[in-house]
């Protein structure tokens, strides 16, 4: 309990929470990442500079965008596994509209072109 009052402890915990949020996002555990980023913004906001708070908020938006994009990608994966490449392609393209940096959706579009022997 005494540690929680220590400013050094709070600074360490603030950094840990943000790093854990980043780790969750890399593992595609978007809900956990969002919880940790929200915790950082609520419990440790006074520790961060204005710029750091903006970066955290920006990262959180990117993670939520990736989460939404991955939902479309997962629908595409279902269609792909059923052999419905047209429907899968539409979902992967939707995923890319939401998040143009979604490398998994882009890679799966490439796989569909290979399966179709469509190299144009």
Tab-separated table of N, CA and C in Angstrom, residues 73-89 92 108 112 115:
chain	number	residue	atom	x	y	z
A	73	UNK	N	-11.943	-9.318	-41.692
A	73	UNK	CA	-10.979	-10.313	-42.168
A	73	UNK	C	-11.386	-11.718	-41.721
A	74	UNK	N	-11.844	-11.837	-40.486
A	74	UNK	CA	-12.261	-13.149	-39.978
A	74	UNK	C	-13.476	-13.679	-40.734
A	75	UNK	N	-14.392	-12.777	-41.114
A	75	UNK	CA	-15.522	-13.205	-41.950
A	75	UNK	C	-14.984	-13.730	-43.279
A	76	UNK	N	-14.008	-13.014	-43.820
A	76	UNK	CA	-13.371	-13.454	-45.067
A	76	UNK	C	-12.718	-14.815	-44.902
A	77	UNK	N	-12.088	-15.032	-43.766
A	77	UNK	CA	-11.455	-16.329	-43.512
A	77	UNK	C	-12.482	-17.463	-43.525
A	78	UNK	N	-13.654	-17.177	-42.976
A	78	UNK	CA	-14.716	-18.194	-42.961
A	78	UNK	C	-15.143	-18.528	-44.388
A	79	UNK	N	-15.367	-17.485	-45.198
A	79	UNK	CA	-15.737	-17.723	-46.595
A	79	UNK	C	-14.619	-18.446	-47.338
A	80	UNK	N	-13.398	-18.066	-47.086
A	80	UNK	CA	-12.247	-18.694	-47.751
A	80	UNK	C	-12.210	-20.195	-47.433
A	81	UNK	N	-12.405	-20.524	-46.152
A	81	UNK	CA	-12.353	-21.939	-45.754
A	81	UNK	C	-13.492	-22.747	-46.370
A	82	UNK	N	-14.576	-22.053	-46.751
A	82	UNK	CA	-15.708	-22.718	-47.398
A	82	UNK	C	-15.551	-22.754	-48.916
A	83	UNK	N	-14.469	-22.149	-49.414
A	83	UNK	CA	-14.214	-22.130	-50.853
A	83	UNK	C	-14.945	-21.027	-51.600
A	84	UNK	N	-15.583	-20.118	-50.869
A	84	UNK	CA	-16.307	-19.005	-51.489
A	84	UNK	C	-15.348	-17.818	-51.594
A	85	UNK	N	-14.505	-17.847	-52.631
A	85	UNK	CA	-13.454	-16.850	-52.766
A	85	UNK	C	-13.992	-15.461	-53.092
A	86	UNK	N	-15.114	-15.379	-53.785
A	86	UNK	CA	-15.694	-14.063	-54.101
A	86	UNK	C	-16.150	-13.353	-52.830
A	87	UNK	N	-16.861	-14.076	-51.983
A	87	UNK	CA	-17.319	-13.481	-50.717
A	87	UNK	C	-16.128	-13.160	-49.820
A	88	UNK	N	-15.136	-14.049	-49.811
A	88	UNK	CA	-13.931	-13.806	-49.011
A	88	UNK	C	-13.220	-12.544	-49.491
A	89	UNK	N	-13.112	-12.396	-50.803
A	89	UNK	CA	-12.455	-11.223	-51.379
A	89	UNK	C	-13.159	-9.935	-50.939
A	92	UNK	N	-12.224	-9.237	-47.318
A	92	UNK	CA	-10.838	-8.781	-47.188
A	92	UNK	C	-10.692	-7.351	-47.698
A	108	UNK	N	-4.138	-12.307	-47.708
A	108	UNK	CA	-5.185	-13.259	-48.079
A	108	UNK	C	-5.778	-12.941	-49.447
A	112	UNK	N	-5.982	-15.555	-52.662
A	112	UNK	CA	-7.139	-15.784	-53.536
A	112	UNK	C	-6.720	-15.659	-54.995
A	115	UNK	N	-4.935	-18.824	-55.879
A	115	UNK	CA	-5.880	-19.947	-56.017
A	115	UNK	C	-6.638	-19.875	-57.333
